[in-house]
């Protein structure tokens, strides 16, 4: 059967650019990706990023993202994807990263020649060629300055939904303003990775949406306008360089004629505002209040749909991407998939299958052994290094390999459960955990997640929920615009969530006391880290 309409979602994530197309029944009809390290080796990235010699500064080449779009569209063309059926598209990007468009770039975007790839035309359009990204932790001084300027960390959280975080865009811009004043002066527009993606498709500057905008330490998250005092504390003339933020479900306009002429898109294809990958995942997983989403991507994140925001010194409040008056609470862990990969490789396990076998063979609770694994400075808690504790809470320098594998997975999930509780989240009998991201393909990892939370784990049709959510959001914006249809109504068409694992009997008895011990060891470890750094 031939389908009439397609909706596209793109995801400019940390390690790759992904695309998903759904038909009018919201079934996935096309899925592909371009891996930055493997497919674009000329940019010399590892895991899609450049870690600088200070080990704190982390950037990605902006032109790599542009070239990845050229490559993925060419791949779709080669697979005879029918671009003419696409009614609307949207997209998403890793959160917090920033792109600096040079004076004159808008004109180039507006006059793209369909005979040439994007990257050759946009080569000279960026005043900063290496975009700071979410893994960066080099802006501690800027964070303290911003908090002091508005009356402290909690005051900043009350305005923007988060205390100052190194990766948040306002602090990154402040660093560039201080350290690269000429480049800052030459910048006519600053985009997030998400609104940069929208700009490429629009052939003009795409606005920042409320949801991703609330990950900048700059947006008044309740009023949904830039906070004048935050802008002023970060850089001069920031208001005009950012443009006005817009609702996440806004239709920005038709697709640039570049794509119509070069790829055969219809000139009636519309673009919905792009947003951050975690908000887009919330849409893709069709999260409902009471659910808890756990994303196991490059970063690990945990997020909830909330109505009553209580900004605190731990975690973030973001504007909800599908319901403008609601919010989402988010926790982010830097030591996610790459840390698991490192332990897998350090334990000489060649594959995820071997890693899984170890999880299957080792007992839940790991005989009381606990571990904290932070290759890079963690966000929650702010700590670094590997810290192992035996059953008597004594520090040990190493674990046997099998114990190590279970310790990292149990530790990562115990941390999430403890921190979710700090956010006010309670596990109820009806709690569903919705898992996504690359690591959610691994059922044995999800079994540990289910056991630690004592709740069932569900997944959706693809691990690329941010991409899928973008395709849904594109379909929704069009339906809302023409018929006032709600997002909940649109996604009724989507496939049911799939129950993947349930907690093993007795999990609660094992993990209740262990969670208490984990929290105590975490507190001890933080106290030691503070002593060490002072
Ligand atoms: N079977 C698996 N078990 C555990 N982790 C996996 C598995 N397959 C992929 N991954 C992890 O998924 C990560 C990529 O996740 P993904 O969500 O695609 O990342 P991002 O969107 O941040 O680019 C990889 O770094 C890899 O470690
Ligand atoms: O910093 C955060 C959220 O605050 C990260 O979650 C980024 O949004 C990166 O996402 P992935 O590429 O890991 O999905």
Coordinates of C-alpha atoms in Angstrom, one line a residue, residues 365-373 387-391 393-394 396 399 403-404 407-408 410-411 414 511 513-522:
X365 CA 23.0 -6.5 44.8
X366 CA 26.6 -7.6 43.7
X367 CA 27.2 -9.1 47.2
X368 CA 27.2 -5.6 48.6
X369 CA 29.9 -4.1 46.4
X370 CA 29.2 -0.6 45.2
X371 CA 31.0 1.7 42.6
X372 CA 31.0 5.2 41.3
X373 CA 32.5 5.6 37.8
X387 CA 35.4 5.0 43.8
X388 CA 34.8 1.4 44.9
X389 CA 33.3 0.3 48.2
X390 CA 33.1 -3.2 49.6
X391 CA 30.3 -4.6 51.7
X393 CA 31.8 0.5 53.2
X394 CA 35.6 0.3 53.0
X396 CA 39.0 -0.8 47.7
X399 CA 37.1 -5.3 41.9
X403 CA 32.0 -7.4 40.1
X404 CA 33.2 -4.3 38.2
X407 CA 28.9 -2.3 40.0
X408 CA 28.9 0.3 37.2
X410 CA 23.9 -0.9 39.4
X411 CA 25.7 2.2 40.6
X414 CA 21.0 3.6 42.0
X511 CA 18.0 -2.7 46.7
X513 CA 19.1 -1.3 52.0
X514 CA 21.7 -0.9 49.2
X515 CA 20.2 2.4 48.0
X516 CA 20.6 3.7 51.6
X517 CA 24.2 2.6 51.6
X518 CA 24.8 4.0 48.1
X519 CA 23.6 7.4 49.3
X520 CA 25.9 7.3 52.3
X521 CA 28.9 6.3 50.2
X522 CA 28.0 9.1 47.7

